[in-house]
Tab-separated table of C-alpha atoms in Angstrom:
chain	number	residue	atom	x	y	z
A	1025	UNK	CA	-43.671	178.992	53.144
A	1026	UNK	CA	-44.708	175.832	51.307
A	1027	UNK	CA	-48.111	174.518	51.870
A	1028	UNK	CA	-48.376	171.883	54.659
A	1029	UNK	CA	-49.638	168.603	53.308
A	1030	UNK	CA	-51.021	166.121	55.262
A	1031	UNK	CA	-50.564	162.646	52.617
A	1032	UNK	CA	-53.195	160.146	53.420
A	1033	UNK	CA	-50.891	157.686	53.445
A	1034	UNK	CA	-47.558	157.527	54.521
A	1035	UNK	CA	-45.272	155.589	57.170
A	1036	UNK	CA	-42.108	157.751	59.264
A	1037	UNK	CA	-39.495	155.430	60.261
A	1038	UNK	CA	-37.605	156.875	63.096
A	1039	UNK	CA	-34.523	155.134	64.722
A	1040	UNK	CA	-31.833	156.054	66.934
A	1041	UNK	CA	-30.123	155.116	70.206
A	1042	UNK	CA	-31.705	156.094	73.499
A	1043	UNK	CA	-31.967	159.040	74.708
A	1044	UNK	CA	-31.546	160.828	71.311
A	1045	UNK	CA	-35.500	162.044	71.703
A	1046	UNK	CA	-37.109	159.293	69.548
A	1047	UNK	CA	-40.142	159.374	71.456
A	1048	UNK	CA	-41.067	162.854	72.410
A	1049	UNK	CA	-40.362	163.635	68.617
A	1050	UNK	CA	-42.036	160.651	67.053
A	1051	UNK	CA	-45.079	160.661	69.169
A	1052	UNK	CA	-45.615	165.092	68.990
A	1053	UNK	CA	-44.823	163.973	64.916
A	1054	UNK	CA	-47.760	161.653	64.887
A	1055	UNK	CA	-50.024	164.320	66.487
A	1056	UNK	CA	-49.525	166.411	64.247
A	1057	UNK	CA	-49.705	164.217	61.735
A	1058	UNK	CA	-53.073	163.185	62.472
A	1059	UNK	CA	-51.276	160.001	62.704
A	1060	UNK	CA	-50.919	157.049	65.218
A	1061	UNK	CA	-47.816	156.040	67.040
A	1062	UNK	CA	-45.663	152.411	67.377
A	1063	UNK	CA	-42.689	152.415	69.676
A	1064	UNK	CA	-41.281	149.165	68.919
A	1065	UNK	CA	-39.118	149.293	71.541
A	1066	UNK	CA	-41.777	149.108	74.118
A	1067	UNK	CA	-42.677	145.865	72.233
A	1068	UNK	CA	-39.232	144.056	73.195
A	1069	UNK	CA	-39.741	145.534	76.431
A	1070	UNK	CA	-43.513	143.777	77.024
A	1071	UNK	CA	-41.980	140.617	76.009
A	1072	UNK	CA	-38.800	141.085	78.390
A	1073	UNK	CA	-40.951	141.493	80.860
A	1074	UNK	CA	-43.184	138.312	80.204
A	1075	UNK	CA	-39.907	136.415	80.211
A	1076	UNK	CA	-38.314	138.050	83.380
A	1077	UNK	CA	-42.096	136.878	85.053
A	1078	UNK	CA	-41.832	133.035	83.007
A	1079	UNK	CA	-38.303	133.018	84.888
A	1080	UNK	CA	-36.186	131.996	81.656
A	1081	UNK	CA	-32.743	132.061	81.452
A	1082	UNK	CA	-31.664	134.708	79.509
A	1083	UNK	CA	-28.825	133.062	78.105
A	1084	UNK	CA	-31.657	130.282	76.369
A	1085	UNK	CA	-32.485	131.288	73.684
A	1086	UNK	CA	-35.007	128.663	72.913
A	1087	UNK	CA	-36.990	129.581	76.062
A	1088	UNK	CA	-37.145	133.043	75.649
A	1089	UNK	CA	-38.698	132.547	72.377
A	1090	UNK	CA	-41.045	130.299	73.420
A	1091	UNK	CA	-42.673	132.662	75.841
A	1092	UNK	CA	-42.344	135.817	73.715
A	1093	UNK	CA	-44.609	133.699	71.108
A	1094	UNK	CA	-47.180	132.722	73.545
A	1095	UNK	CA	-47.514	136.149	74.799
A	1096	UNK	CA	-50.266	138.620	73.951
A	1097	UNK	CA	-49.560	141.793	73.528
A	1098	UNK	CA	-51.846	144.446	73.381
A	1099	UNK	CA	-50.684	147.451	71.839
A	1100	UNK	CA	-52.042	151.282	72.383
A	1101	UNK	CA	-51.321	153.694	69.503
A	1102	UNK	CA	-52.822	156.564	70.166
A	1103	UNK	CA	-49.563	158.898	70.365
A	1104	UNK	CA	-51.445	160.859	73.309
A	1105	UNK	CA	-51.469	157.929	75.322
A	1106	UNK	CA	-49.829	155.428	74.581
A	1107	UNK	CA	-49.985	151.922	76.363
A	1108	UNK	CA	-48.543	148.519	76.779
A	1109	UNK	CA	-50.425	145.319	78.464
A	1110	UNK	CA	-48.793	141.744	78.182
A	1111	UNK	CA	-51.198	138.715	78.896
A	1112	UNK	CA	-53.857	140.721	80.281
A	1113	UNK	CA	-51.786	142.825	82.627
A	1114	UNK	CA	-50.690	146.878	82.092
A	1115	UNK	CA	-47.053	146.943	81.652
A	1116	UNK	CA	-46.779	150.510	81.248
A	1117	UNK	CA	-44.253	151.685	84.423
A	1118	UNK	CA	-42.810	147.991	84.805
A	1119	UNK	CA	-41.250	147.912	81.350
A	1120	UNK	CA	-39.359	150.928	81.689
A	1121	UNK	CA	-37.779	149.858	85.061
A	1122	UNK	CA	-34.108	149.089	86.133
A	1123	UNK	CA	-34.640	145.155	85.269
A	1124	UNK	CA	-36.598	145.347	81.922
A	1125	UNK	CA	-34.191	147.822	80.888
A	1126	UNK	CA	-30.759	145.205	82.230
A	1127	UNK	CA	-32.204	142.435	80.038
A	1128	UNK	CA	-34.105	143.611	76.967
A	1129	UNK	CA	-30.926	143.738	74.715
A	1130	UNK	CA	-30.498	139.683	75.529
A	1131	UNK	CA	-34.027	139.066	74.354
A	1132	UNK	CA	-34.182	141.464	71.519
A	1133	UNK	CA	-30.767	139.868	70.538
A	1134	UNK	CA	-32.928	136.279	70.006
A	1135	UNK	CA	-33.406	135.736	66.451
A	1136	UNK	CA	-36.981	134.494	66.553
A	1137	UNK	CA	-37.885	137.190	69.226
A	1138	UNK	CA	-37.415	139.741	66.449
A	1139	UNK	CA	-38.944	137.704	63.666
A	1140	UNK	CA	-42.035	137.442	65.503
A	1141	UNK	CA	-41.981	141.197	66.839
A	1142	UNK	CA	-41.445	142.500	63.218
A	1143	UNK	CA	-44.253	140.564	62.114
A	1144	UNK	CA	-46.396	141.928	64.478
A	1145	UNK	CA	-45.011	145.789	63.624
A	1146	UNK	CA	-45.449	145.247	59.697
A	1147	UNK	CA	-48.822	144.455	60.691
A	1148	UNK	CA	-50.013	147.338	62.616
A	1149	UNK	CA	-47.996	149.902	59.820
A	1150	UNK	CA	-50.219	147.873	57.194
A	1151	UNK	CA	-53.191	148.269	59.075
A	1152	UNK	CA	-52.860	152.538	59.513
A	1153	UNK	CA	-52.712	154.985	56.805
A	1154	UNK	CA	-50.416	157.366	58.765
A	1155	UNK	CA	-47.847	155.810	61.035
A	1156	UNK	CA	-44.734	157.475	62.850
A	1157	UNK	CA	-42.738	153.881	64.097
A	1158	UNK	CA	-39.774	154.375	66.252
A	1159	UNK	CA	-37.286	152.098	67.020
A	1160	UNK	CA	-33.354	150.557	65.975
A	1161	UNK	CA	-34.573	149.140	63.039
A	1162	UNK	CA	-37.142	150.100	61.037
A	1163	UNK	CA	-35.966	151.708	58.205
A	1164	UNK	CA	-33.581	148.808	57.478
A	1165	UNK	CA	-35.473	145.687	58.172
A	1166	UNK	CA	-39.458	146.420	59.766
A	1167	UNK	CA	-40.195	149.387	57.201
A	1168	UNK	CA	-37.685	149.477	54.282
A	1169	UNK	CA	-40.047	151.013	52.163
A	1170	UNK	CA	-40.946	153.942	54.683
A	1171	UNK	CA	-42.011	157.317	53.211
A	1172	UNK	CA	-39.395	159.075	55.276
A	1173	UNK	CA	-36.049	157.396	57.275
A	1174	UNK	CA	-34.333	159.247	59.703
A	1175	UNK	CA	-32.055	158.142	62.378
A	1176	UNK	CA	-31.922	160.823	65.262
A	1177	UNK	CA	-28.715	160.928	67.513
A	1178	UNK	CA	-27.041	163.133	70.254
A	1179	UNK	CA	-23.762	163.300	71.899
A	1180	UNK	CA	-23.695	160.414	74.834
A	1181	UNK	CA	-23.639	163.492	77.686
A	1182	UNK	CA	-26.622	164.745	76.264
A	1183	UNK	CA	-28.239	161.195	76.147
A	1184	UNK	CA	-27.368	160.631	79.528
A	1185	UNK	CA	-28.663	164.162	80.789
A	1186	UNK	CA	-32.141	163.286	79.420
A	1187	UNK	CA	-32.915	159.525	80.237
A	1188	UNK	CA	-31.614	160.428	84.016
A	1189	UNK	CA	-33.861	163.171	83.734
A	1190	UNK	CA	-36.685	161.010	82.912
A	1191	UNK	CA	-35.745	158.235	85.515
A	1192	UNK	CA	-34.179	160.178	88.618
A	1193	UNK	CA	-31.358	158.694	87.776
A	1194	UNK	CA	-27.540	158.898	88.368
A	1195	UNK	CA	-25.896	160.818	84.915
A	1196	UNK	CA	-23.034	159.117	85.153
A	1197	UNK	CA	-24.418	155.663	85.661
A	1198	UNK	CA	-26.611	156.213	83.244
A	1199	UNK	CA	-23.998	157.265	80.532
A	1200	UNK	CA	-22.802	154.023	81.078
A	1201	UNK	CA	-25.922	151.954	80.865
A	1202	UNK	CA	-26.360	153.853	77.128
A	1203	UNK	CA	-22.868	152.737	76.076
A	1204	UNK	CA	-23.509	149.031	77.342
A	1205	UNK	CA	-26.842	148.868	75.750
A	1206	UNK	CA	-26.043	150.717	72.399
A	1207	UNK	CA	-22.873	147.900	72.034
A	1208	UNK	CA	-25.371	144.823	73.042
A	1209	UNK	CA	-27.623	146.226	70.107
A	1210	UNK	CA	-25.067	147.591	67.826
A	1211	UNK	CA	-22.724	144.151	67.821
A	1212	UNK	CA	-25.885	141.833	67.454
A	1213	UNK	CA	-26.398	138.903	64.758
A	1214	UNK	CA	-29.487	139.866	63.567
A	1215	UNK	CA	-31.087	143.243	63.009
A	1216	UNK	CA	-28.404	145.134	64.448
A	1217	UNK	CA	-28.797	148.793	65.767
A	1218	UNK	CA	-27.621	151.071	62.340
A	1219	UNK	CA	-28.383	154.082	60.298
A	1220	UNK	CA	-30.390	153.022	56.917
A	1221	UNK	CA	-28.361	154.111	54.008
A	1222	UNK	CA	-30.892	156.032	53.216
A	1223	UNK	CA	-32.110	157.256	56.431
A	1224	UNK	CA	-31.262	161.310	57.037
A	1225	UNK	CA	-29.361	162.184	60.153
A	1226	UNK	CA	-30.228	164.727	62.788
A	1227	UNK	CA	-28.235	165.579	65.645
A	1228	UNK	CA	-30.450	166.627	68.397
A	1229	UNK	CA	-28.016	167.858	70.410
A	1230	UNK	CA	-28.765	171.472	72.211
A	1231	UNK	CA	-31.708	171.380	69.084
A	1232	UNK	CA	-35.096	171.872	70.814
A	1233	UNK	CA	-37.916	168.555	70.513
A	1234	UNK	CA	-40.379	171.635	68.474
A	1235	UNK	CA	-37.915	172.210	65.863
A	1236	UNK	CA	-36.806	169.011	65.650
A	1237	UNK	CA	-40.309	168.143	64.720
A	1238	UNK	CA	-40.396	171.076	62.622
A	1239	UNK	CA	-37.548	169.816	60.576
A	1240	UNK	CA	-39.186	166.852	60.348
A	1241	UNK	CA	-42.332	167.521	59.551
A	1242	UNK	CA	-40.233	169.980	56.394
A	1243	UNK	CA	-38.580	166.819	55.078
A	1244	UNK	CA	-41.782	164.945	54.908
A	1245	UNK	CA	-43.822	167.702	53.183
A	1246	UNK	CA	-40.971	167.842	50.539
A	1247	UNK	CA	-40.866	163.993	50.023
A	1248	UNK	CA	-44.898	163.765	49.610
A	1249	UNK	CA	-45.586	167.048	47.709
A	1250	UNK	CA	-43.184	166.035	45.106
């Protein structure tokens, strides 16, 4: 077996649809990376929320942006525990609830939404030495020069089974959700949900989150030990 190396500098770009295991893997990754963990997702989410509580209309553009720049985020990276606030207030369970999750596409879809957000992101990467980022795209656009790019994926039946595992959800409903929100993000003008050229597949379908991070963990030795 080849001889784990731990670089002291180096920045995992992992994107993916929901539900493919970004977070589980990126976050156990970043552990055992001695790392820290950004899930930029949970970014677009804080500001969703800030805009759901400003009472925008989601279909204005201009006033979605304008509260996503005057909100302060305040961003936990610790991949143990990691933690959201947005102007002051935790936004840990709200963000992850049924009307965050119906309206963050629509504000992640605003052009100057994402500028600012990837600003912010490019920002915390420069300001760690060993990062594990998750997201839709930041091996494309937030991290183009990342150390390792892969883009995890799984059939939409095993998406489905996991998220309405996390959320007590319905499966079925929640297939659909997927499929909506993977279009919304996928079809977008700017920054649209894709696999990096460069970016290595894995299918986590029926593959375990430990030897997914296993495999992972492989690829990086091999790009850093070379």
């Amino acid at each position: 077996m080849a001889e784990e190396v731990r670089p002291e500098k180096c920045v995992v770009a992992v994107d993916g649809p929901s539900g493919s295991g970004k977070s589980t893997v990126s976050r156990r990754l970043a552990t055992r990376l001695d790392g820290v963990y950004l899930d930029t997702g949970a970014m677009y989410r804080a500001v969703t929320w800030a805009v759901l509580q400003g009472g925008a209309d989601l279909n204005d553009p201009d006033a979605i942006a304008k509260i996503a720049l005057e909100t302060e985020l305040s961003i936990g990276t610790d991949p143990a525990a990691p933690h959201f606030a947005a102007n002051g207030v935790n936004v840990d369970a709200p963000i992850r609830g049924a009307e965050v999750t119906q309206a963050v596409s629509a504000v992640a879809a605003v052009p100057a939404v994402r500028k600012h957000l990837v600003a912010l992101q490019q920002a915390i990467i420069a300001g760690h030495p060993r990062i594990v980022v998750e997201g839709r795209d930041i091996a494309s656009v937030v991290a183009p020069d990342a150390t390792l790019k892969v883009y995890l994926t799984a059939s939409s039946a095993a998406r489905a089974q996991r998220r309405s595992a996390e959320d007590a959800a319905d499966v079925s409903a929640t297939e659909a959700d997927l499929a909506r929100r993977d279009k919304l993000d996928s079809s977008r003008a700017t920054d649209p949900l894709r696999q990096a050229s460069d970016a290595i597949e894995v299918d986590t379908t029926g593959i375990g989150i430990d030897e997914v991070v296993t495999y992972l963990w492989n690829l990086l030795n091999s790009k850093v030990s070379k």
